[in-house]
mmCIF file of C-alpha atoms in Angstrom:
data_model
loop_
_atom_site.group_PDB
_atom_site.id
_atom_site.type_symbol
_atom_site.label_atom_id
_atom_site.label_comp_id
_atom_site.label_asym_id
_atom_site.label_seq_id
_atom_site.Cartn_x
_atom_site.Cartn_y
_atom_site.Cartn_z
ATOM 1 C CA LEU X 5 74.208 -101.982 12.884
ATOM 2 C CA HIS X 6 75.876 -100.420 15.899
ATOM 3 C CA TYR X 7 78.759 -99.314 13.701
ATOM 4 C CA LEU X 8 76.348 -97.674 11.215
ATOM 5 C CA ARG X 9 74.652 -95.557 13.883
ATOM 6 C CA ILE X 10 77.893 -93.832 14.938
ATOM 7 C CA PRO X 11 78.657 -92.296 11.488
ATOM 8 C CA VAL X 12 75.033 -91.271 11.067
ATOM 9 C CA MET X 13 74.987 -89.521 14.434
ATOM 10 C CA ALA X 14 78.304 -87.835 13.652
ATOM 11 C CA LEU X 15 76.944 -86.662 10.303
ATOM 12 C CA SER X 16 73.802 -85.319 11.989
ATOM 13 C CA PHE X 17 75.845 -83.482 14.586
ATOM 14 C CA ALA X 18 78.050 -81.952 11.889
ATOM 15 C CA SER X 19 75.028 -80.847 9.866
ATOM 16 C CA SER X 20 73.419 -79.211 12.893
ATOM 17 C CA THR X 21 76.680 -77.449 13.729
ATOM 18 C CA LEU X 22 76.990 -76.123 10.168
ATOM 19 C CA ALA X 23 73.396 -74.967 10.215
ATOM 20 C CA PHE X 24 73.962 -73.147 13.493
ATOM 21 C CA ASN X 25 76.998 -71.371 12.083
ATOM 22 C CA ILE X 26 75.210 -70.278 8.887
ATOM 23 C CA ALA X 27 71.968 -69.218 10.536
ATOM 24 C CA PRO X 28 73.174 -65.956 12.172
ATOM 25 C CA SER X 29 74.575 -64.570 8.927
ATOM 26 C CA ALA X 30 71.424 -65.546 7.059
ATOM 27 C CA VAL X 31 69.269 -63.836 9.669
ATOM 28 C CA PHE X 32 71.219 -60.608 10.115
ATOM 29 C CA ALA X 33 72.403 -60.023 6.522
ATOM 30 C CA PRO X 34 69.003 -58.778 5.205
ATOM 31 C CA SER X 35 68.588 -56.299 8.068
ATOM 32 C CA ARG X 36 72.030 -54.819 7.460
ATOM 33 C CA LEU X 37 71.313 -54.503 3.744
ATOM 34 C CA ALA X 38 68.006 -52.817 4.507
ATOM 35 C CA ALA X 39 69.733 -50.345 6.818
ATOM 36 C CA VAL X 40 72.240 -49.476 4.108
ATOM 37 C CA ARG X 41 69.432 -48.969 1.598
ATOM 38 C CA MET X 42 67.522 -46.720 4.034
ATOM 39 C CA GLN X 43 70.614 -44.599 4.540
ATOM 40 C CA GLU X 44 71.134 -44.275 0.814
ATOM 41 C CA ALA X 45 67.494 -43.342 0.192
ATOM 42 C CA ALA X 46 67.305 -40.750 2.994
ATOM 43 C CA PRO X 47 66.235 -37.420 1.379
ATOM 44 C CA VAL X 48 68.577 -34.430 1.641
ATOM 45 C CA ASP X 49 66.875 -31.185 2.691
ATOM 46 C CA ALA X 50 67.419 -28.534 0.002
ATOM 47 C CA PRO X 51 68.396 -25.046 1.217
ATOM 48 C CA PRO X 52 65.545 -22.511 1.150
ATOM 49 C CA ALA X 53 65.280 -20.487 -2.038
ATOM 50 C CA PRO X 54 66.484 -16.880 -1.713
ATOM 51 C CA PRO X 55 63.804 -14.168 -1.901
ATOM 52 C CA PRO X 56 63.240 -12.730 -5.390
ATOM 53 C CA LEU X 57 65.028 -9.501 -6.218
ATOM 54 C CA PRO X 58 62.904 -6.344 -6.490
ATOM 55 C CA LYS X 59 61.933 -5.268 -9.991
ATOM 56 C CA ILE X 60 64.206 -2.236 -9.833
ATOM 57 C CA LYS X 61 67.178 -4.628 -9.608
ATOM 58 C CA THR X 62 66.162 -6.791 -12.586
ATOM 59 C CA MET X 63 64.369 -4.471 -15.035
ATOM 60 C CA MET X 64 65.804 -3.812 -18.470
ATOM 61 C CA VAL X 65 64.852 -1.584 -21.388
ATOM 62 C CA GLY X 66 62.014 -3.132 -23.355
ATOM 63 C CA ASP X 67 60.833 -5.660 -20.757
ATOM 64 C CA GLY X 68 57.658 -3.695 -19.982
ATOM 65 C CA THR X 69 58.394 -3.146 -16.306
ATOM 66 C CA LEU X 70 58.299 0.652 -16.599
ATOM 67 C CA ALA X 71 55.295 2.532 -17.936
ATOM 68 C CA GLY X 72 55.970 4.156 -21.292
ATOM 69 C CA ASP X 73 58.850 1.805 -22.051
ATOM 70 C CA MET X 74 59.126 1.804 -25.845
ATOM 71 C CA GLY X 75 62.316 -0.246 -25.919
ATOM 72 C CA PHE X 76 64.128 2.751 -27.416
ATOM 73 C CA ASP X 77 67.724 3.132 -26.263
ATOM 74 C CA PRO X 78 69.894 3.328 -29.400
ATOM 75 C CA LEU X 79 72.948 4.591 -27.505
ATOM 76 C CA GLN X 80 72.673 1.848 -24.854
ATOM 77 C CA LEU X 81 72.819 4.404 -22.065
ATOM 78 C CA ALA X 82 70.594 2.300 -19.799
ATOM 79 C CA ASP X 83 72.228 -1.085 -20.328
ATOM 80 C CA SER X 84 71.859 -2.190 -16.704
ATOM 81 C CA PRO X 85 69.074 -2.026 -14.089
ATOM 82 C CA ASP X 86 70.937 0.590 -12.030
ATOM 83 C CA LYS X 87 71.505 2.866 -15.024
ATOM 84 C CA LEU X 88 67.935 2.432 -16.172
ATOM 85 C CA ALA X 89 66.673 3.384 -12.705
ATOM 86 C CA PHE X 90 68.895 6.481 -12.672
ATOM 87 C CA TYR X 91 67.746 7.725 -16.064
ATOM 88 C CA ARG X 92 64.079 6.981 -15.367
ATOM 89 C CA GLU X 93 64.276 8.882 -12.068
ATOM 90 C CA ALA X 94 65.697 11.867 -13.943
ATOM 91 C CA GLU X 95 63.114 11.576 -16.711
ATOM 92 C CA VAL X 96 60.152 11.440 -14.343
ATOM 93 C CA LYS X 97 61.379 14.440 -12.336
ATOM 94 C CA HIS X 98 61.958 16.532 -15.459
ATOM 95 C CA ALA X 99 58.624 15.414 -16.877
ATOM 96 C CA ARG X 100 56.718 16.558 -13.802
ATOM 97 C CA LEU X 101 58.516 19.897 -13.705
ATOM 98 C CA ALA X 102 57.913 20.355 -17.434
ATOM 99 C CA MET X 103 54.175 19.743 -17.012
ATOM 100 C CA LEU X 104 54.045 22.418 -14.326
ATOM 101 C CA ALA X 105 56.080 24.802 -16.478
ATOM 102 C CA ALA X 106 54.039 24.137 -19.630
ATOM 103 C CA PHE X 107 50.932 25.061 -17.640
ATOM 104 C CA GLY X 108 52.452 27.964 -15.728
ATOM 105 C CA TRP X 109 54.107 29.663 -18.699
ATOM 106 C CA PRO X 110 50.914 30.619 -20.572
ATOM 107 C CA VAL X 111 49.068 31.349 -17.322
ATOM 108 C CA SER X 112 51.782 33.806 -16.292
ATOM 109 C CA GLU X 113 51.610 35.620 -19.628
ATOM 110 C CA ILE X 114 47.820 35.750 -19.626
ATOM 111 C CA THR X 115 47.366 36.904 -16.034
ATOM 112 C CA ASN X 116 50.699 38.741 -15.476
ATOM 113 C CA PHE X 117 50.546 37.623 -11.874
ATOM 114 C CA GLY X 118 52.861 39.785 -9.784
ATOM 115 C CA GLY X 119 53.587 42.072 -12.716
ATOM 116 C CA LEU X 120 56.712 40.109 -13.592
ATOM 117 C CA LEU X 121 56.352 40.076 -17.381
ATOM 118 C CA ASN X 122 58.998 41.833 -19.439
ATOM 119 C CA GLY X 123 58.111 45.043 -21.212
ATOM 120 C CA ASP X 124 57.193 43.125 -24.370
ATOM 121 C CA GLY X 125 54.882 40.731 -22.497
ATOM 122 C CA ARG X 126 57.230 37.733 -22.322
ATOM 123 C CA ALA X 127 57.501 35.542 -19.246
ATOM 124 C CA PRO X 128 60.751 35.792 -17.279
ATOM 125 C CA SER X 129 63.210 32.999 -18.083
ATOM 126 C CA LEU X 130 66.905 32.366 -18.588
ATOM 127 C CA LEU X 131 66.672 33.332 -22.260
ATOM 128 C CA ASN X 132 64.129 36.151 -21.821
ATOM 129 C CA GLY X 133 65.702 37.642 -18.704
ATOM 130 C CA GLY X 134 63.704 39.123 -15.876
ATOM 131 C CA LEU X 135 64.412 36.422 -13.278
ATOM 132 C CA GLY X 136 66.131 39.001 -11.081
ATOM 133 C CA ASN X 137 62.767 40.664 -10.509
ATOM 134 C CA VAL X 138 61.346 37.556 -8.814
ATOM 135 C CA ASN X 139 61.117 37.858 -5.041
ATOM 136 C CA GLY X 140 63.663 35.802 -3.113
ATOM 137 C CA VAL X 141 60.879 34.425 -0.900
ATOM 138 C CA TYR X 142 59.456 32.692 -3.970
ATOM 139 C CA TRP X 143 62.766 30.984 -4.714
ATOM 140 C CA GLY X 144 63.081 29.937 -1.078
ATOM 141 C CA ALA X 145 59.593 28.416 -1.175
ATOM 142 C CA VAL X 146 60.433 26.571 -4.401
ATOM 143 C CA VAL X 147 63.604 25.101 -2.911
ATOM 144 C CA ALA X 148 61.834 24.092 0.298
ATOM 145 C CA LEU X 149 59.049 22.378 -1.636
ATOM 146 C CA ALA X 150 61.542 20.585 -3.857
ATOM 147 C CA VAL X 151 63.510 19.318 -0.846
ATOM 148 C CA TYR X 152 60.304 18.176 0.847
ATOM 149 C CA TRP X 153 59.191 16.062 -2.099
ATOM 150 C CA GLU X 154 62.679 14.851 -2.883
ATOM 151 C CA LYS X 155 62.822 13.369 0.593
ATOM 152 C CA PHE X 156 60.030 10.931 -0.265
ATOM 153 C CA GLY X 157 61.763 9.857 -3.430
ATOM 154 C CA LEU X 158 65.095 9.282 -1.677
ATOM 155 C CA ASP X 159 63.452 7.319 1.128
ATOM 156 C CA GLN X 160 61.710 5.057 -1.351
ATOM 157 C CA GLN X 161 64.743 4.730 -3.601
ATOM 158 C CA PHE X 162 67.263 3.798 -0.926
ATOM 159 C CA GLY X 163 64.710 1.786 1.002
ATOM 160 C CA SER X 164 64.271 -0.432 -2.081
ATOM 161 C CA LYS X 165 67.623 -2.059 -1.287
ATOM 162 C CA ASP X 166 65.836 -3.817 1.561
ATOM 163 C CA VAL X 167 63.314 -6.117 -0.114
ATOM 164 C CA SER X 168 61.189 -6.309 3.033
ATOM 165 C CA LYS X 169 60.598 -2.529 3.060
ATOM 166 C CA SER X 170 59.686 -1.544 -0.486
ATOM 167 C CA PRO X 171 59.943 -4.483 -2.902
ATOM 168 C CA ASP X 172 57.564 -2.857 -5.402
ATOM 169 C CA TYR X 173 59.387 0.464 -5.689
ATOM 170 C CA LEU X 174 59.945 1.789 -9.196
ATOM 171 C CA PRO X 175 61.561 5.080 -10.252
ATOM 172 C CA GLY X 176 59.351 8.094 -9.644
ATOM 173 C CA MET X 177 57.198 6.571 -6.916
ATOM 174 C CA LEU X 178 56.812 9.055 -4.067
ATOM 175 C CA GLY X 179 54.211 7.162 -2.091
ATOM 176 C CA PHE X 180 51.713 9.986 -2.693
ATOM 177 C CA ASP X 181 48.358 8.834 -4.066
ATOM 178 C CA PRO X 182 45.518 10.391 -2.041
ATOM 179 C CA LEU X 183 42.882 9.472 -4.658
ATOM 180 C CA GLY X 184 44.012 5.881 -5.038
ATOM 181 C CA ALA X 185 44.272 6.319 -8.805
ATOM 182 C CA ASP X 186 47.665 4.684 -9.274
ATOM 183 C CA SER X 187 47.677 2.153 -12.098
ATOM 184 C CA GLN X 188 49.802 1.146 -15.031
ATOM 185 C CA GLY X 189 47.561 3.229 -17.296
ATOM 186 C CA MET X 190 47.932 6.349 -15.148
ATOM 187 C CA ARG X 191 51.698 5.907 -15.021
ATOM 188 C CA ALA X 192 51.816 5.603 -18.804
ATOM 189 C CA ALA X 193 49.676 8.732 -19.167
ATOM 190 C CA GLU X 194 51.913 10.671 -16.793
ATOM 191 C CA ILE X 195 55.166 9.852 -18.552
ATOM 192 C CA THR X 196 53.618 10.420 -21.996
ATOM 193 C CA ASN X 197 52.251 13.843 -21.065
ATOM 194 C CA GLY X 198 55.525 14.643 -19.338
ATOM 195 C CA ARG X 199 57.517 13.898 -22.465
ATOM 196 C CA VAL X 200 55.229 16.120 -24.527
ATOM 197 C CA ALA X 201 55.540 18.857 -21.902
ATOM 198 C CA MET X 202 59.351 18.709 -21.993
ATOM 199 C CA VAL X 203 59.249 19.292 -25.742
ATOM 200 C CA ALA X 204 56.609 22.018 -25.372
ATOM 201 C CA ILE X 205 58.426 24.049 -22.738
ATOM 202 C CA THR X 206 61.628 23.883 -24.777
ATOM 203 C CA VAL X 207 59.738 25.222 -27.791
ATOM 204 C CA PHE X 208 58.193 27.991 -25.658
ATOM 205 C CA ALA X 209 61.591 29.183 -24.475
ATOM 206 C CA LEU X 210 63.264 29.015 -27.880
ATOM 207 C CA GLU X 211 60.417 30.665 -29.743
ATOM 208 C CA GLU X 212 60.184 33.623 -27.390
ATOM 209 C CA ALA X 213 63.970 34.039 -27.359
ATOM 210 C CA LEU X 214 64.094 34.077 -31.170
ATOM 211 C CA THR X 215 60.944 36.082 -31.961
ATOM 212 C CA ARG X 216 61.152 38.489 -28.999
ATOM 213 C CA ALA X 217 57.398 38.169 -28.684
ATOM 214 C CA PRO X 218 55.176 36.321 -26.195
ATOM 215 C CA ILE X 219 53.613 33.035 -27.217
ATOM 216 C CA PHE X 220 50.364 34.094 -25.568
ATOM 217 C CA PRO X 221 49.992 37.827 -26.257
ATOM 218 C CA ILE X 222 46.624 37.940 -24.494
ATOM 219 C CA ASN X 223 46.791 39.760 -21.166
ATOM 220 C CA LEU X 224 43.671 39.736 -19.010
ATOM 221 C CA LEU X 225 44.841 42.758 -17.021
ATOM 222 C CA HIS X 226 45.076 45.080 -20.006
#
């Protein structure tokens, strides 16, 4: 019996030693695995999205950004946002001048303000002649007024490159709206009437040059 106890005690001692050696790895292995999993699952912060570009840098013909856009550009002259902005700026400026001219032409022939009509009653123009009779002060005032208003357009146009200053700028916007009537409908009406006026003033000039007679032969001073 004494001889049996010695092997049993040795076996017990060996088992306890083996258990002691295995225990640390069994205890620490799950924690290490959990740490690895936490590192793998850690979210990566995405970089902040860049601010959206202003409409003037993304607009294209036919996308409805500009009032009066009929999607008509058969020659593909405005095939980029920059070209479209350039041509719309030119169109709006000519449209506004044409509306003033289409109104002023008949008024000048009816009232003969300043006595500047030609002998046959036609308004002075490049084709009719008579522009040399216009006072130089008038031309100076016209140039000064044009420079004054052009300043607003240039400030808005070049300021649009900085999104924080004028992100909503579109061609033709001067920042002048004392009645607060600006809307998509008013912009469409302006460009539509301007286009009609450009055609009308061209017809006025050609007709008087060809017929040698005033379009509005009525003169209130006669």
